[in-house]
Amino acid sequence: LAQTDDEVLFGIEGTPGINDAGTVAFKGRIDDSVRVFTGNGGDLTTIAAVGSDGIADIGNRFPIDNSGNVAFVATLDNEQRAIFRGDEESLTQIATTSGRLVDLFDPAMSGNGNVAFAGLFSDLTDGTSIRLFTRSGSTSVLVPGTDTPNGYTNIGIHPSVNDANVVAFVGTLRAVIDDQVTFVRGIHSVDPNGDRFIEASDVEVA
């Protein structure tokens, strides 16, 4: 990576993202400005900055898709939280906290631009207060199969998502096996139809 001749980059923070072209996205500082950058060996491109677009603080994970769009969570000047997605030309809020939805966490994004993220609801019981969302196209929706009380009793706040909009996450599933209620902790995935899969749990490793 490089920076322009008259500005010095320092204080790189968070978890960077990288796309198939080798372009990375990350958070860093130039002078007193905290920004989200992309770069691939030449000059850096600013995607977002604290003090612009109503942004007061920026999250810690920066996935980037193969079109060069970056997704991240931010705290706004009005103390709401928002998920942003975009590039140096256009930056859009794709989700914001309001009402029952009181917090949002660092998003994931697939190579073709599907976004997945977790949100915290204020009126749900501990252990089931986290819900997962996806954004593919123009609407953010709850991941089907993760929004029922007779399902997951715990969902992690850092999902991942692929080009088919299948979301994977750490969680605990309440399941009935041989007429017995059991709780399966592991890596779970849910497809766009709401079909659930257990990718890894308490099993022997070959």
mmCIF file of C-alpha atoms in Angstrom:
data_model
loop_
_atom_site.group_PDB
_atom_site.id
_atom_site.type_symbol
_atom_site.label_atom_id
_atom_site.label_comp_id
_atom_site.label_asym_id
_atom_site.label_seq_id
_atom_site.Cartn_x
_atom_site.Cartn_y
_atom_site.Cartn_z
ATOM 1 C CA LEU A 1 0.000 0.000 0.000
ATOM 2 C CA ALA A 2 1.018 3.629 -0.451
ATOM 3 C CA GLN A 3 -0.134 7.117 0.406
ATOM 4 C CA THR A 4 0.018 10.472 -1.313
ATOM 5 C CA ASP A 5 3.244 12.422 -1.004
ATOM 6 C CA ASP A 6 1.779 15.168 1.189
ATOM 7 C CA GLU A 7 -0.141 12.985 3.662
ATOM 8 C CA VAL A 8 1.181 10.373 6.080
ATOM 9 C CA LEU A 9 -0.837 7.286 6.929
ATOM 10 C CA PHE A 10 -0.551 5.950 10.474
ATOM 11 C CA GLY A 11 -2.601 4.188 13.138
ATOM 12 C CA ILE A 12 -3.963 1.370 10.952
ATOM 13 C CA GLU A 13 -6.722 -0.374 12.919
ATOM 14 C CA GLY A 14 -9.292 -3.138 12.696
ATOM 15 C CA THR A 15 -9.593 -6.132 10.390
ATOM 16 C CA PRO A 16 -8.926 -5.448 6.691
ATOM 17 C CA GLY A 17 -10.882 -6.954 3.807
ATOM 18 C CA ILE A 18 -9.563 -8.068 0.439
ATOM 19 C CA ASN A 19 -11.317 -8.884 -2.837
ATOM 20 C CA ASP A 20 -10.392 -11.163 -5.725
ATOM 21 C CA ALA A 21 -8.452 -8.367 -7.451
ATOM 22 C CA GLY A 22 -6.243 -7.922 -4.396
ATOM 23 C CA THR A 23 -7.716 -4.551 -3.401
ATOM 24 C CA VAL A 24 -7.813 -4.172 0.377
ATOM 25 C CA ALA A 25 -10.093 -2.088 2.597
ATOM 26 C CA PHE A 26 -9.090 -0.924 6.069
ATOM 27 C CA LYS A 27 -9.297 1.843 8.678
ATOM 28 C CA GLY A 28 -6.444 4.261 9.262
ATOM 29 C CA ARG A 29 -5.545 7.814 10.177
ATOM 30 C CA ILE A 30 -4.157 10.691 8.175
ATOM 31 C CA ASP A 31 -3.342 13.640 10.413
ATOM 32 C CA ASP A 32 -6.385 13.902 12.734
ATOM 33 C CA SER A 33 -8.775 12.201 10.319
ATOM 34 C CA VAL A 34 -10.016 8.622 10.834
ATOM 35 C CA ARG A 35 -10.948 7.136 7.462
ATOM 36 C CA VAL A 36 -11.860 3.969 5.598
ATOM 37 C CA PHE A 37 -9.440 3.418 2.716
ATOM 38 C CA THR A 38 -8.987 1.083 -0.208
ATOM 39 C CA GLY A 39 -5.702 0.437 -1.955
ATOM 40 C CA ASN A 40 -3.791 -2.046 -4.082
ATOM 41 C CA GLY A 41 -0.241 -0.771 -4.180
ATOM 42 C CA GLY A 42 -0.788 2.749 -5.506
ATOM 43 C CA ASP A 43 -2.350 5.820 -3.967
ATOM 44 C CA LEU A 44 -5.028 5.190 -1.363
ATOM 45 C CA THR A 45 -8.698 5.974 -1.970
ATOM 46 C CA THR A 46 -10.863 7.369 0.826
ATOM 47 C CA ILE A 47 -14.245 5.644 1.113
ATOM 48 C CA ALA A 48 -15.528 7.286 4.307
ATOM 49 C CA ALA A 49 -14.281 9.534 7.095
ATOM 50 C CA VAL A 50 -15.295 10.533 10.587
ATOM 51 C CA GLY A 51 -16.913 13.949 10.285
ATOM 52 C CA SER A 52 -18.543 13.297 6.911
ATOM 53 C CA ASP A 53 -21.873 11.620 6.052
ATOM 54 C CA GLY A 54 -22.935 12.072 9.691
ATOM 55 C CA ILE A 55 -20.273 9.589 10.880
ATOM 56 C CA ALA A 56 -18.943 10.016 14.427
ATOM 57 C CA ASP A 57 -17.066 6.714 14.758
ATOM 58 C CA ILE A 58 -16.205 3.768 12.502
ATOM 59 C CA GLY A 59 -16.269 0.028 13.244
ATOM 60 C CA ASN A 60 -13.502 -2.534 12.961
ATOM 61 C CA ARG A 61 -14.194 -4.837 9.989
ATOM 62 C CA PHE A 62 -14.093 -3.793 6.324
ATOM 63 C CA PRO A 63 -15.160 -6.452 3.795
ATOM 64 C CA ILE A 64 -14.830 -5.398 0.166
ATOM 65 C CA ASP A 65 -16.628 -6.980 -2.798
ATOM 66 C CA ASN A 66 -15.344 -7.560 -6.297
ATOM 67 C CA SER A 67 -16.868 -4.297 -7.518
ATOM 68 C CA GLY A 68 -14.855 -2.333 -4.965
ATOM 69 C CA ASN A 69 -17.714 -1.614 -2.555
ATOM 70 C CA VAL A 70 -16.844 -1.623 1.140
ATOM 71 C CA ALA A 71 -19.243 -2.404 4.008
ATOM 72 C CA PHE A 72 -18.799 -1.247 7.602
ATOM 73 C CA VAL A 73 -20.707 -0.226 10.717
ATOM 74 C CA ALA A 74 -20.550 3.308 12.104
ATOM 75 C CA THR A 75 -21.859 5.365 14.973
ATOM 76 C CA LEU A 76 -23.657 8.475 13.741
ATOM 77 C CA ASP A 77 -23.661 12.007 15.106
ATOM 78 C CA ASN A 78 -27.170 11.366 16.466
ATOM 79 C CA GLU A 79 -25.845 8.279 18.349
ATOM 80 C CA GLN A 80 -27.676 5.849 16.093
ATOM 81 C CA ARG A 81 -25.752 2.993 14.520
ATOM 82 C CA ALA A 82 -25.728 2.366 10.776
ATOM 83 C CA ILE A 83 -24.392 -0.120 8.232
ATOM 84 C CA PHE A 84 -22.845 1.601 5.214
ATOM 85 C CA ARG A 85 -21.953 0.149 1.826
ATOM 86 C CA GLY A 86 -20.308 1.947 -1.075
ATOM 87 C CA ASP A 87 -17.202 3.233 -2.769
ATOM 88 C CA GLU A 88 -15.485 6.608 -3.237
ATOM 89 C CA GLU A 89 -18.321 7.821 -5.486
ATOM 90 C CA SER A 90 -21.411 6.709 -3.557
ATOM 91 C CA LEU A 91 -21.906 5.689 0.074
ATOM 92 C CA THR A 92 -25.313 4.440 1.259
ATOM 93 C CA GLN A 93 -26.794 3.571 4.635
ATOM 94 C CA ILE A 94 -28.352 0.126 4.205
ATOM 95 C CA ALA A 95 -29.546 -0.267 7.821
ATOM 96 C CA THR A 96 -29.935 1.969 10.879
ATOM 97 C CA THR A 97 -30.992 1.423 14.447
ATOM 98 C CA SER A 98 -34.486 2.537 15.416
ATOM 99 C CA GLY A 99 -37.278 1.406 17.703
ATOM 100 C CA ARG A 100 -36.633 -2.113 18.980
ATOM 101 C CA LEU A 101 -33.406 -2.440 16.997
ATOM 102 C CA VAL A 102 -30.874 -0.801 19.321
ATOM 103 C CA ASP A 103 -27.472 -1.885 17.994
ATOM 104 C CA LEU A 104 -25.742 -3.125 14.843
ATOM 105 C CA PHE A 105 -22.443 -4.962 14.526
ATOM 106 C CA ASP A 106 -19.611 -5.235 11.980
ATOM 107 C CA PRO A 107 -20.960 -6.674 8.699
ATOM 108 C CA ALA A 108 -19.715 -9.345 6.317
ATOM 109 C CA MET A 109 -19.956 -9.152 2.534
ATOM 110 C CA SER A 110 -19.628 -11.655 -0.300
ATOM 111 C CA GLY A 111 -17.714 -11.181 -3.531
ATOM 112 C CA ASN A 112 -20.900 -10.221 -5.397
ATOM 113 C CA GLY A 113 -22.020 -7.710 -2.750
ATOM 114 C CA ASN A 114 -24.407 -9.631 -0.476
ATOM 115 C CA VAL A 115 -24.166 -8.175 3.045
ATOM 116 C CA ALA A 116 -24.877 -9.982 6.317
ATOM 117 C CA PHE A 117 -24.915 -8.402 9.753
ATOM 118 C CA ALA A 118 -26.246 -8.894 13.266
ATOM 119 C CA GLY A 119 -28.584 -6.602 15.163
ATOM 120 C CA LEU A 120 -29.549 -6.376 18.826
ATOM 121 C CA PHE A 121 -33.207 -6.069 19.828
ATOM 122 C CA SER A 122 -34.158 -4.473 23.135
ATOM 123 C CA ASP A 123 -37.366 -6.401 23.816
ATOM 124 C CA LEU A 124 -36.112 -9.982 23.414
ATOM 125 C CA THR A 125 -34.770 -12.171 26.214
ATOM 126 C CA ASP A 126 -31.051 -12.617 26.818
ATOM 127 C CA GLY A 127 -29.607 -15.231 24.505
ATOM 128 C CA THR A 128 -32.216 -14.613 21.808
ATOM 129 C CA SER A 129 -31.845 -10.854 21.452
ATOM 130 C CA ILE A 130 -29.480 -11.109 18.450
ATOM 131 C CA ARG A 131 -31.014 -11.446 15.003
ATOM 132 C CA LEU A 132 -29.278 -11.760 11.631
ATOM 133 C CA PHE A 133 -30.028 -9.701 8.531
ATOM 134 C CA THR A 134 -28.987 -9.894 4.887
ATOM 135 C CA ARG A 135 -28.996 -7.272 2.197
ATOM 136 C CA SER A 136 -29.040 -8.422 -1.396
ATOM 137 C CA GLY A 137 -30.429 -5.743 -3.622
ATOM 138 C CA SER A 138 -32.269 -2.787 -2.114
ATOM 139 C CA THR A 139 -33.796 -4.240 1.066
ATOM 140 C CA SER A 140 -32.379 -5.524 4.358
ATOM 141 C CA VAL A 141 -34.339 -8.509 5.673
ATOM 142 C CA LEU A 142 -34.163 -10.870 8.619
ATOM 143 C CA VAL A 143 -32.439 -14.131 7.754
ATOM 144 C CA PRO A 144 -35.304 -16.641 7.555
ATOM 145 C CA GLY A 145 -35.106 -19.353 10.186
ATOM 146 C CA THR A 146 -33.185 -17.199 12.681
ATOM 147 C CA ASP A 147 -36.183 -15.138 13.792
ATOM 148 C CA THR A 148 -38.186 -17.796 15.611
ATOM 149 C CA PRO A 149 -38.078 -18.486 19.372
ATOM 150 C CA ASN A 150 -38.277 -22.228 18.658
ATOM 151 C CA GLY A 151 -34.914 -22.272 16.929
ATOM 152 C CA TYR A 152 -31.623 -20.651 17.837
ATOM 153 C CA THR A 153 -31.117 -19.827 21.495
ATOM 154 C CA ASN A 154 -27.858 -18.004 20.806
ATOM 155 C CA ILE A 155 -26.451 -16.344 17.680
ATOM 156 C CA GLY A 156 -22.986 -14.825 17.284
ATOM 157 C CA ILE A 157 -22.543 -11.239 16.151
ATOM 158 C CA HIS A 158 -20.079 -11.923 13.310
ATOM 159 C CA PRO A 159 -21.771 -13.851 10.467
ATOM 160 C CA SER A 160 -20.355 -14.541 7.020
ATOM 161 C CA VAL A 161 -22.178 -14.703 3.688
ATOM 162 C CA ASN A 162 -21.467 -16.135 0.240
ATOM 163 C CA ASP A 163 -22.528 -15.288 -3.302
ATOM 164 C CA ALA A 164 -25.611 -17.525 -2.963
ATOM 165 C CA ASN A 165 -26.704 -15.467 0.079
ATOM 166 C CA VAL A 166 -26.169 -18.390 2.451
ATOM 167 C CA VAL A 167 -25.299 -17.017 5.891
ATOM 168 C CA ALA A 168 -22.978 -18.860 8.300
ATOM 169 C CA PHE A 169 -22.554 -18.056 11.980
ATOM 170 C CA VAL A 170 -21.662 -19.430 15.402
ATOM 171 C CA GLY A 171 -24.792 -20.317 17.306
ATOM 172 C CA THR A 172 -26.756 -22.720 19.469
ATOM 173 C CA LEU A 173 -29.746 -24.505 17.944
ATOM 174 C CA ARG A 174 -32.554 -25.977 20.007
ATOM 175 C CA ALA A 175 -33.320 -29.259 18.286
ATOM 176 C CA VAL A 176 -35.364 -32.387 18.977
ATOM 177 C CA ILE A 177 -33.319 -35.529 18.321
ATOM 178 C CA ASP A 178 -34.813 -38.962 19.095
ATOM 179 C CA ASP A 179 -37.644 -37.257 20.993
ATOM 180 C CA GLN A 180 -35.150 -35.465 23.216
ATOM 181 C CA VAL A 181 -34.573 -31.719 23.314
ATOM 182 C CA THR A 182 -30.906 -30.973 22.762
ATOM 183 C CA PHE A 183 -28.888 -27.815 22.192
ATOM 184 C CA VAL A 184 -26.373 -27.972 19.351
ATOM 185 C CA ARG A 185 -23.549 -25.442 19.619
ATOM 186 C CA GLY A 186 -21.472 -25.038 16.482
ATOM 187 C CA ILE A 187 -21.181 -23.450 13.060
ATOM 188 C CA HIS A 188 -24.614 -23.137 11.475
ATOM 189 C CA SER A 189 -25.782 -21.892 8.104
ATOM 190 C CA VAL A 190 -29.125 -20.800 6.712
ATOM 191 C CA ASP A 191 -30.000 -20.486 3.023
ATOM 192 C CA PRO A 192 -32.372 -17.886 1.523
ATOM 193 C CA ASN A 193 -35.291 -20.340 1.898
ATOM 194 C CA GLY A 194 -34.725 -20.638 5.637
ATOM 195 C CA ASP A 195 -33.303 -24.173 5.443
ATOM 196 C CA ARG A 196 -30.879 -24.781 8.288
ATOM 197 C CA PHE A 197 -27.644 -26.735 8.205
ATOM 198 C CA ILE A 198 -25.165 -27.701 10.923
ATOM 199 C CA GLU A 199 -21.733 -27.280 9.364
ATOM 200 C CA ALA A 200 -19.674 -28.220 12.439
ATOM 201 C CA SER A 201 -20.490 -29.065 16.043
ATOM 202 C CA ASP A 202 -19.168 -31.341 18.771
ATOM 203 C CA VAL A 203 -17.768 -33.964 16.411
ATOM 204 C CA GLU A 204 -14.467 -35.742 16.056
ATOM 205 C CA VAL A 205 -11.914 -34.130 13.751
ATOM 206 C CA ALA A 206 -10.484 -36.484 11.116
#
